[in-house]
PDB file of C-alpha atoms and ligand atoms in Angstrom:
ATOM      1  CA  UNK A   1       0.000   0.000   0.000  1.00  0.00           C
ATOM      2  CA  UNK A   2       1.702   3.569  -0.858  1.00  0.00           C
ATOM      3  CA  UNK A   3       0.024   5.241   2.372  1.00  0.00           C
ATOM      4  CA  UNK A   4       0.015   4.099   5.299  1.00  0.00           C
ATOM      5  CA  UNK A   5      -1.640   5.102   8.591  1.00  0.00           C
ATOM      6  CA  UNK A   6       0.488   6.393  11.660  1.00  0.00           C
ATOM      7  CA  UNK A   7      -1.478   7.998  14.110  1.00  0.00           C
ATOM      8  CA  UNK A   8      -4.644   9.848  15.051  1.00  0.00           C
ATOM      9  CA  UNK A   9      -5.238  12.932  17.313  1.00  0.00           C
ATOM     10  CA  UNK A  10      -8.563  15.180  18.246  1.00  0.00           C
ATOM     11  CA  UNK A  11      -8.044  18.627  16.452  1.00  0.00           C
ATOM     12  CA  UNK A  12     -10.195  21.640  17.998  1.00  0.00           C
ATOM     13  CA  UNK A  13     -11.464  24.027  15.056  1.00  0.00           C
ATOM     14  CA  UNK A  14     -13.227  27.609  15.675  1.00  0.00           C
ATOM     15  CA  UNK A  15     -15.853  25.439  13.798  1.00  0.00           C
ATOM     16  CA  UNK A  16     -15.727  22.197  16.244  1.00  0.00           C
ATOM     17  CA  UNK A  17     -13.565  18.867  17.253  1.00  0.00           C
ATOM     18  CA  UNK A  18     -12.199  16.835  14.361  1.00  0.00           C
ATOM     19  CA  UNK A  19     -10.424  13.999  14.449  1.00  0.00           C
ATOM     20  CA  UNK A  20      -7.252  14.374  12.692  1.00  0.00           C
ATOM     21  CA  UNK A  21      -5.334  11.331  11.035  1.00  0.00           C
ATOM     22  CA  UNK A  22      -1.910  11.144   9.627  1.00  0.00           C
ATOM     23  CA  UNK A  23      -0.706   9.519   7.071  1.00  0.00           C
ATOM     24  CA  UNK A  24       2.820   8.606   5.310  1.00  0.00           C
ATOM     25  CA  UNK A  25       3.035   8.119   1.471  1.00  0.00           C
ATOM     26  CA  UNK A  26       6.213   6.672   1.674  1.00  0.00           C
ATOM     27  CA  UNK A  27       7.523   6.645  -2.023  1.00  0.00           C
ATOM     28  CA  UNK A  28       7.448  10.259  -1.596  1.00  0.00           C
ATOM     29  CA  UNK A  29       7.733  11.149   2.082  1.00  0.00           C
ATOM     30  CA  UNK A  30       4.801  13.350   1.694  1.00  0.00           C
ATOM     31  CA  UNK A  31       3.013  13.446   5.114  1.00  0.00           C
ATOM     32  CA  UNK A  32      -0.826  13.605   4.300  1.00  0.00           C
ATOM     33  CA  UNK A  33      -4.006  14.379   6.840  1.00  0.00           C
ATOM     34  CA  UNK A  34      -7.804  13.695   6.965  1.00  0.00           C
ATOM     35  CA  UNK A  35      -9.755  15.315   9.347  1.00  0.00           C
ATOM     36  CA  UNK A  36     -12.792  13.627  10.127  1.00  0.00           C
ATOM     37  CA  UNK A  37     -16.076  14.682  12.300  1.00  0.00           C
ATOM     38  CA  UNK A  38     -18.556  12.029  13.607  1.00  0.00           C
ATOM     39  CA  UNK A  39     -19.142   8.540  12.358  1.00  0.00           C
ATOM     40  CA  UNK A  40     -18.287   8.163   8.951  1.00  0.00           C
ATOM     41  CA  UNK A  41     -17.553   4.218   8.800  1.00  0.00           C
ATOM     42  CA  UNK A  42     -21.613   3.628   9.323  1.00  0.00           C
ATOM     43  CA  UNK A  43     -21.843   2.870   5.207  1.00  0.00           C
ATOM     44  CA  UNK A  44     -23.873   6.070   4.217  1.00  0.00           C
ATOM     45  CA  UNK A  45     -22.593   8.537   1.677  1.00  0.00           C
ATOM     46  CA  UNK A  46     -20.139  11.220   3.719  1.00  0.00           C
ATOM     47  CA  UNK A  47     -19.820  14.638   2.975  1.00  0.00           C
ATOM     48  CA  UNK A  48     -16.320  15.226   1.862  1.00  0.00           C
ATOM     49  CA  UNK A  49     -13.941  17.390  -0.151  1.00  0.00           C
ATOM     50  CA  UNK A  50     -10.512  16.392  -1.743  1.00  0.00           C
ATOM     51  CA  UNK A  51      -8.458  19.520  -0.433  1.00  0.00           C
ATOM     52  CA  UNK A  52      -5.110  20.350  -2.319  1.00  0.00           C
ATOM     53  CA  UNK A  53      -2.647  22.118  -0.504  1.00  0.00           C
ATOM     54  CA  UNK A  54      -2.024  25.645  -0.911  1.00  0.00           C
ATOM     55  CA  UNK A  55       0.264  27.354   1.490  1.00  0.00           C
ATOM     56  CA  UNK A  56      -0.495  31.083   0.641  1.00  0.00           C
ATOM     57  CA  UNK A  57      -4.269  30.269   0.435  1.00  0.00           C
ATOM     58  CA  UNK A  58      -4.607  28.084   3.282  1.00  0.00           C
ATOM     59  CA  UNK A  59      -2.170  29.975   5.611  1.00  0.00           C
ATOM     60  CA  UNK A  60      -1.030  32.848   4.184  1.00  0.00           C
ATOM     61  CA  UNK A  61      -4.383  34.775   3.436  1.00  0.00           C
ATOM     62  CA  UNK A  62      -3.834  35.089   0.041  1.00  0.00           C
ATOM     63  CA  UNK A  63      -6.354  36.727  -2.358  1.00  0.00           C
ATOM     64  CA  UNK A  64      -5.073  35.345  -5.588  1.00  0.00           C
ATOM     65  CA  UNK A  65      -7.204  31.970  -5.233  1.00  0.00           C
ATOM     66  CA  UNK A  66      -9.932  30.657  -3.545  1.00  0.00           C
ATOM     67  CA  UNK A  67      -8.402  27.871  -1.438  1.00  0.00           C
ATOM     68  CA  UNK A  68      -8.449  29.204   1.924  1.00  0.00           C
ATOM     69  CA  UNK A  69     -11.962  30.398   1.634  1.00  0.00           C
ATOM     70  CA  UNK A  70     -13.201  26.821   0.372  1.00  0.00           C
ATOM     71  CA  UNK A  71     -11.207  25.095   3.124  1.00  0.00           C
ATOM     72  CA  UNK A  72     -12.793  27.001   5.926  1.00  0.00           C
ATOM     73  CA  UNK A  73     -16.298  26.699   4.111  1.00  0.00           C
ATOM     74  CA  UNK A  74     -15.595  23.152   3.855  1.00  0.00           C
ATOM     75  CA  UNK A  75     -15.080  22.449   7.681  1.00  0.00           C
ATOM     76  CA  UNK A  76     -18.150  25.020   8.595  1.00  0.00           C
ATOM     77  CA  UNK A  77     -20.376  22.782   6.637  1.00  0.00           C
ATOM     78  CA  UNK A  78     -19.014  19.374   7.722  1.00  0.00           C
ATOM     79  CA  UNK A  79     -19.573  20.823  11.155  1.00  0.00           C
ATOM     80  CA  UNK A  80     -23.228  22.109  10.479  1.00  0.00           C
ATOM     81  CA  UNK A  81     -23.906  18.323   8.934  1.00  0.00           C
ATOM     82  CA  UNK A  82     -22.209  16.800  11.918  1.00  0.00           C
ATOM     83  CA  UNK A  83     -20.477  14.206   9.650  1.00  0.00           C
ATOM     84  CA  UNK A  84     -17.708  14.619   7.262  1.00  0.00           C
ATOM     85  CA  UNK A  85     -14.467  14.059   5.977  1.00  0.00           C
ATOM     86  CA  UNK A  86     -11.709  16.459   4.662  1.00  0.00           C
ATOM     87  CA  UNK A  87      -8.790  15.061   2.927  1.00  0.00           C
ATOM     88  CA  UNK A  88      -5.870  17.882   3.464  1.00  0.00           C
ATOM     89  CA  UNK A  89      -3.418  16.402   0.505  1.00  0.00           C
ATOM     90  CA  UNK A  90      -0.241  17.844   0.265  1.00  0.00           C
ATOM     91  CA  UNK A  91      -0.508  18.181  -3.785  1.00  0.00           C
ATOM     92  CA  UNK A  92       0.908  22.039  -3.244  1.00  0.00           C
ATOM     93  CA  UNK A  93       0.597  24.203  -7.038  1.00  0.00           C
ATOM     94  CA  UNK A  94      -1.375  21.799  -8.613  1.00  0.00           C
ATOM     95  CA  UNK A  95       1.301  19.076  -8.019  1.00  0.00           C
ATOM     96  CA  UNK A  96       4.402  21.348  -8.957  1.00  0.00           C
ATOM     97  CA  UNK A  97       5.492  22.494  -5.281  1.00  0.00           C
ATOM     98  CA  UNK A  98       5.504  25.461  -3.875  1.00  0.00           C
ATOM     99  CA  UNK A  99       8.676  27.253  -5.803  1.00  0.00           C
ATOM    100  CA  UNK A 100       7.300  25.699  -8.734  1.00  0.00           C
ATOM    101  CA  UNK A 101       3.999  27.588  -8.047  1.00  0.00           C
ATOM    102  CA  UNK A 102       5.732  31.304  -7.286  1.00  0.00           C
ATOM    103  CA  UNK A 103       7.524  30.828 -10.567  1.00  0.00           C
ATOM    104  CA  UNK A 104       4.379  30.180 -12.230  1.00  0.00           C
ATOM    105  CA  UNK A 105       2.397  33.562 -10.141  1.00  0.00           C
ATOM    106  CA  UNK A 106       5.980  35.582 -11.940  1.00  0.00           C
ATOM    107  CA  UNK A 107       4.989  34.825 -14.723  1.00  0.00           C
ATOM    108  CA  UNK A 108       1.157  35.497 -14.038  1.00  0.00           C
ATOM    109  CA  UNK A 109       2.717  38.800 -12.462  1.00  0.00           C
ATOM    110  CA  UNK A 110       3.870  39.327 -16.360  1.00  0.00           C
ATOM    111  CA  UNK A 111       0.461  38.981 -17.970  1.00  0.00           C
ATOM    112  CA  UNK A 112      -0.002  35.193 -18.166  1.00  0.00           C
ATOM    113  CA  UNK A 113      -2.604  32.876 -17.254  1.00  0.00           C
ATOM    114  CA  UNK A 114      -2.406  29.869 -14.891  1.00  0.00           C
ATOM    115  CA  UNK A 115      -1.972  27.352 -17.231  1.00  0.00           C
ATOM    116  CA  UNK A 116      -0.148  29.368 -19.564  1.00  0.00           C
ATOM    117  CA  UNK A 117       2.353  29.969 -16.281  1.00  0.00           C
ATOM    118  CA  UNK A 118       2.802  25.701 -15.826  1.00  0.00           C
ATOM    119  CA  UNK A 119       3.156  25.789 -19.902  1.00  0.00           C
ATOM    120  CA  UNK A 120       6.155  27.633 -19.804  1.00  0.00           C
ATOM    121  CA  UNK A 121       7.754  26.003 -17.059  1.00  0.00           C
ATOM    122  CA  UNK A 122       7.391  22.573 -18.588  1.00  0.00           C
ATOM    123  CA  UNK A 123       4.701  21.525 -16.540  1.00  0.00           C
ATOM    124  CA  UNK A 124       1.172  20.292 -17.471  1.00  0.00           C
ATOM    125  CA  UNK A 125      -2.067  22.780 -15.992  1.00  0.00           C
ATOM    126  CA  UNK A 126      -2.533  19.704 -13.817  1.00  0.00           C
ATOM    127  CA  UNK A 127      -0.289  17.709 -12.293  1.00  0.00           C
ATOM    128  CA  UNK A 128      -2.233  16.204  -9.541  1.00  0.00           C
ATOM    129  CA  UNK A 129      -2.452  12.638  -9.060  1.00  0.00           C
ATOM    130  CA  UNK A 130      -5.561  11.145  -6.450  1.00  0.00           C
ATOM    131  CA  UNK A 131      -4.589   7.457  -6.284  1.00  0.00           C
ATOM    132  CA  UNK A 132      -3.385   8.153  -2.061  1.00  0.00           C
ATOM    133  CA  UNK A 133      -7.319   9.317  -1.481  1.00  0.00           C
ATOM    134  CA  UNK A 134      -8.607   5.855  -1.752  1.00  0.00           C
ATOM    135  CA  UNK A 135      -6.433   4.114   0.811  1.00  0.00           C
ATOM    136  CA  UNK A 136      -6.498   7.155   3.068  1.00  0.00           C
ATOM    137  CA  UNK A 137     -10.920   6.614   2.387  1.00  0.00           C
ATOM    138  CA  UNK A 138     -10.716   2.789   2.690  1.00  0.00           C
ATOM    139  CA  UNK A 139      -8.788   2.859   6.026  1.00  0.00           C
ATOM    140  CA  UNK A 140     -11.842   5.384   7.518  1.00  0.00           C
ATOM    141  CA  UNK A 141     -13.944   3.012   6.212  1.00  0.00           C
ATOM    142  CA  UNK A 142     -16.040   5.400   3.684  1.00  0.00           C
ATOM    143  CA  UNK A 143     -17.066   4.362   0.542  1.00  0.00           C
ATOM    144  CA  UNK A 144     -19.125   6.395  -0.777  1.00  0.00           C
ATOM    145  CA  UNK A 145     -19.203  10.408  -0.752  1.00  0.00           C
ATOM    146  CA  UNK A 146     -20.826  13.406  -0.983  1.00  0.00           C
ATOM    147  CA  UNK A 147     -18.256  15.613  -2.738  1.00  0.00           C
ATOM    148  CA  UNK A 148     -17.587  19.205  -2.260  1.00  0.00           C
ATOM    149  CA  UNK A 149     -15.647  20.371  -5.326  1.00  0.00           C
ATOM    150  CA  UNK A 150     -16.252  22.563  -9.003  1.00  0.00           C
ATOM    151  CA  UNK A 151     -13.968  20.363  -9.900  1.00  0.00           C
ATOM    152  CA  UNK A 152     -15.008  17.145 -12.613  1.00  0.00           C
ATOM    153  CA  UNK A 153     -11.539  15.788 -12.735  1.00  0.00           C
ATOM    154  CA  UNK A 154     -11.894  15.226  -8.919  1.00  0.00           C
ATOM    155  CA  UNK A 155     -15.276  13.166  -9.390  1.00  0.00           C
ATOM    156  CA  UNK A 156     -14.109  11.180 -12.317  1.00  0.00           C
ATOM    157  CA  UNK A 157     -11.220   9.958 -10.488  1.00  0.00           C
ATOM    158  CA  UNK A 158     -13.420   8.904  -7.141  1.00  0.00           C
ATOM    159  CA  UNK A 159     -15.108   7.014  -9.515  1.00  0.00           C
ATOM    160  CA  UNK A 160     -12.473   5.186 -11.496  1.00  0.00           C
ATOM    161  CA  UNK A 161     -11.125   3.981  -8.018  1.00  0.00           C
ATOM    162  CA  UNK A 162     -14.405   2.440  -6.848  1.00  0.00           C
ATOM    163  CA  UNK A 163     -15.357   4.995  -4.670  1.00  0.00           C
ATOM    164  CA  UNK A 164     -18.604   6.170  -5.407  1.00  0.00           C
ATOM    165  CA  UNK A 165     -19.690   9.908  -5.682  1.00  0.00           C
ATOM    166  CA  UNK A 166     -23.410  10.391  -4.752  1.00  0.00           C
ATOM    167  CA  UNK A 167     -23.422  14.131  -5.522  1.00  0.00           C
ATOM    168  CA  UNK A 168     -21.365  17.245  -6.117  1.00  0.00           C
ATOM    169  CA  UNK A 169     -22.004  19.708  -3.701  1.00  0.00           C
ATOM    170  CA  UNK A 170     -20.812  22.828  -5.629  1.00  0.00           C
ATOM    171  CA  UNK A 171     -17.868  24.795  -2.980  1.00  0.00           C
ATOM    172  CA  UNK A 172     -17.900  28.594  -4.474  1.00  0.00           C
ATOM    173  CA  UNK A 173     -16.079  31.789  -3.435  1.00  0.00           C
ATOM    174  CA  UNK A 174     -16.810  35.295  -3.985  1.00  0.00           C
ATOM    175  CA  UNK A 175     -14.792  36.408  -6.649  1.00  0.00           C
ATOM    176  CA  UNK A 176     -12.506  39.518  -5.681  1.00  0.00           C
ATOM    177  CA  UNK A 177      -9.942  41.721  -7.844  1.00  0.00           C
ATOM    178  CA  UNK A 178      -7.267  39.600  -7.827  1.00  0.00           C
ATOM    179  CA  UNK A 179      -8.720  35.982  -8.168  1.00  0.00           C
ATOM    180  CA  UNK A 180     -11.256  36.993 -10.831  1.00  0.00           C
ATOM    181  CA  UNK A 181      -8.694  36.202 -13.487  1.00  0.00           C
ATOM    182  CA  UNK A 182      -7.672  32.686 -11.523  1.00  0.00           C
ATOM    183  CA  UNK A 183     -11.443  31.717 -11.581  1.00  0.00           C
ATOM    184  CA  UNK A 184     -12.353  32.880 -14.638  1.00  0.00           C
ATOM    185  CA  UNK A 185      -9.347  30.613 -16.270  1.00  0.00           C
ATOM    186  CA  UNK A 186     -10.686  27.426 -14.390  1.00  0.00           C
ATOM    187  CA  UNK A 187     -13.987  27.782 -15.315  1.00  0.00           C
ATOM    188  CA  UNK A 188     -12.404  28.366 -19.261  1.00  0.00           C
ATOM    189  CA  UNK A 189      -9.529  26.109 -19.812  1.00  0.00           C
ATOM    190  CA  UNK A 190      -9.846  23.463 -17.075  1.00  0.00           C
ATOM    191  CA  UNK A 191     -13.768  22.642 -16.689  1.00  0.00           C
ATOM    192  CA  UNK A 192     -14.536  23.868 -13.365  1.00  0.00           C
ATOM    193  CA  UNK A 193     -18.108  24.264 -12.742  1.00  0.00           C
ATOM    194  CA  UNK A 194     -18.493  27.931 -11.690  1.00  0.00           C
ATOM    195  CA  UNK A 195     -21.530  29.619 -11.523  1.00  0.00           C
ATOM    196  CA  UNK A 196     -23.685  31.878 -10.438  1.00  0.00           C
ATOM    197  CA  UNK A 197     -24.629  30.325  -7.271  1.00  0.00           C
ATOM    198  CA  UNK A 198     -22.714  29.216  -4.200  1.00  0.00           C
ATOM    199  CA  UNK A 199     -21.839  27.068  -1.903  1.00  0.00           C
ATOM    200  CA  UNK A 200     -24.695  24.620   0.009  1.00  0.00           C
ATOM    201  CA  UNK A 201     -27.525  26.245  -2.772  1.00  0.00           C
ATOM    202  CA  UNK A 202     -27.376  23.182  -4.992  1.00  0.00           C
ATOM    203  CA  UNK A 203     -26.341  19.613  -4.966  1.00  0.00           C
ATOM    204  CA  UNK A 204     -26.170  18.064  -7.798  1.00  0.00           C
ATOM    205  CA  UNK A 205     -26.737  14.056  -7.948  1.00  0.00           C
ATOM    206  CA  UNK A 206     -24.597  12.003 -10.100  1.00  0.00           C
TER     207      UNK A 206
HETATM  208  N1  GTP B   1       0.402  25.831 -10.574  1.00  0.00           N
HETATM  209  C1  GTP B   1      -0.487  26.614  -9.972  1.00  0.00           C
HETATM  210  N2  GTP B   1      -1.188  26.107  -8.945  1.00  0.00           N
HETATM  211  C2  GTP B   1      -2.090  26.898  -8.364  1.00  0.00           C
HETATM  212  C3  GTP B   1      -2.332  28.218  -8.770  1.00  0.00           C
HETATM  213  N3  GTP B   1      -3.280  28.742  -7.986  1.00  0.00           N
HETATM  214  C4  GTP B   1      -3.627  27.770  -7.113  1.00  0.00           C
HETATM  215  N4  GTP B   1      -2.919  26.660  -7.327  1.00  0.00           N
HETATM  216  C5  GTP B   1      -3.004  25.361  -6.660  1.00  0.00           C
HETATM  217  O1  GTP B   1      -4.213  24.769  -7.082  1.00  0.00           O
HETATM  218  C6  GTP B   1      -4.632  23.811  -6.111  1.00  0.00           C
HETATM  219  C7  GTP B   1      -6.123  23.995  -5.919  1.00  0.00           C
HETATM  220  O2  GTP B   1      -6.728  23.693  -7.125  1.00  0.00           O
HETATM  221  P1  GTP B   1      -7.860  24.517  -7.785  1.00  0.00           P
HETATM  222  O3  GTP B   1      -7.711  24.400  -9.261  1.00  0.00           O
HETATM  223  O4  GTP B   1      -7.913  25.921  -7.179  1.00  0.00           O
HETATM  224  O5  GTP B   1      -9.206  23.852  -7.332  1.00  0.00           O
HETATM  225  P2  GTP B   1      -9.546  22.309  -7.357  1.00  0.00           P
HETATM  226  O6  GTP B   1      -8.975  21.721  -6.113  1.00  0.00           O
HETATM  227  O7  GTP B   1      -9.127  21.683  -8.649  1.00  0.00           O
HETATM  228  O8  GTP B   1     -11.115  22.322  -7.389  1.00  0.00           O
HETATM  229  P3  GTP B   1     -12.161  22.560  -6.241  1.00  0.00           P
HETATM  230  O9  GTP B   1     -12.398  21.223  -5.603  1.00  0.00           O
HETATM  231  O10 GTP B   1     -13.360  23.070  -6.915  1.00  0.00           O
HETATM  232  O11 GTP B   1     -11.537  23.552  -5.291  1.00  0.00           O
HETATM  233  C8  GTP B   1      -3.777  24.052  -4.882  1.00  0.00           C
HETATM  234  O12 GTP B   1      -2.793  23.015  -4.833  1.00  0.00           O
HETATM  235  C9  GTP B   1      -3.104  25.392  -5.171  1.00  0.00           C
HETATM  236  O13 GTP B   1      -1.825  25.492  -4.576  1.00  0.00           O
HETATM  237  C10 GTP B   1      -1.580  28.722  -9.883  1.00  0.00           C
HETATM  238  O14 GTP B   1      -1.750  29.835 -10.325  1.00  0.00           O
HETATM  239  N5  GTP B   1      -0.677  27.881 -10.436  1.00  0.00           N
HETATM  240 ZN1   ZN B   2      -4.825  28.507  -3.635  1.00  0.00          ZN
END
């Protein structure tokens, strides 16, 4: 198995008690997290969201995504349903890194878009690779979810590794002066679902 367990922990939230579980991929050394909140094991579909790790949205309040803003809406409504899963994956720039990804904002800084930015680096607009989510899933024992995400690549992949995706639960941001660029590019050139309406208004069954 490429990930394996090591150890779990509670985690207090402004939003409430998760249980936080870490996890070793060990051909890369990449240390990976899912925060659960109450019982997800019982068979039904979970609320969830695949999070990819983004150190200047996450932590570092930045305004040029929407990735902090999604992760915090993400635990407030796994909280409000009172069962949930978030899987915090450390897949940093799309799967590029984190130096890879202020190269590619340089270059954004010059006029390009984001996957015009990993184009010129020699990267593809998505490097990201979900295979770890289904043994992090099968050791919480959840099988099925209810997945938070604009983001079709992220359902199509669930599915193609047997784990079921009952419905998208659309996850949208405001858009503000320096992501509207970001989103509108996501929405153009790599199929996210962005519309109108926001998060919790509409969940779409699949
Ligand atoms: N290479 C690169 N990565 C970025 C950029 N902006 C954000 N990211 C990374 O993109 C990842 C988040 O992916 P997004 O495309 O924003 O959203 P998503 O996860 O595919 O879809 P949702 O589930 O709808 O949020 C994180 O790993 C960020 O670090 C950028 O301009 N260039
Ligand atoms: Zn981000």
């Amino acid at each position: 198995m490429p990930v394996v367990f090591v150890a779990a922990s509670q985690l207090p939230t402004p939003f409430g008690v998760f249980t936080m579980h870490g996890f070793l991929e060990e051909a890369t050394g990449k240390e990976h997290v899912a925060l659960t909140f109450g019982d997800v094991a019982d068979g039904k579909p979970v609320l969830g969201r695949l999070h990819s790790e983004c150190l200047t949205g996450d932590a570092l309040f930045s305004l040029r995504c929407d990735c902090g803003f999604q992760l915090e809406a993400a635990l407030r409504a796994i909280a409000a349903e009172g069962r949930g899963v978030l899987l915090y994956l450390r897949q940093e720039g799309r799967g590029i890194g984190l130096l890879n990804k202020i190269r590619a904002y340089e270059l954004q800084d010059g006029g390009a878009d984001t996957v015009e930015a990993n184009e010129r680096l020699g990267f593809g607009a998505d490097q990201r690779d979900y295979a770890i989510c289904r043994p992090m899933l099968e050791h919480l024992g959840i099988k099925e979810l209810k997945l938070m995400t604009n983001n079709p690549r992220k359902v199509k992949a669930l599915g193609d590794m047997g784990i079921n995706v009952a419905a998208r639960v659309p996850l949208q941001i405001d858009h503000n002066p320096h992501n509207k660029k970001y989103l509108a590019t996501k929405a153009g050139k790599l199929g996210h679902m962005l519309g109108s309406l926001h998060q919790g208004e509409v969940e779409e069954s699949l």
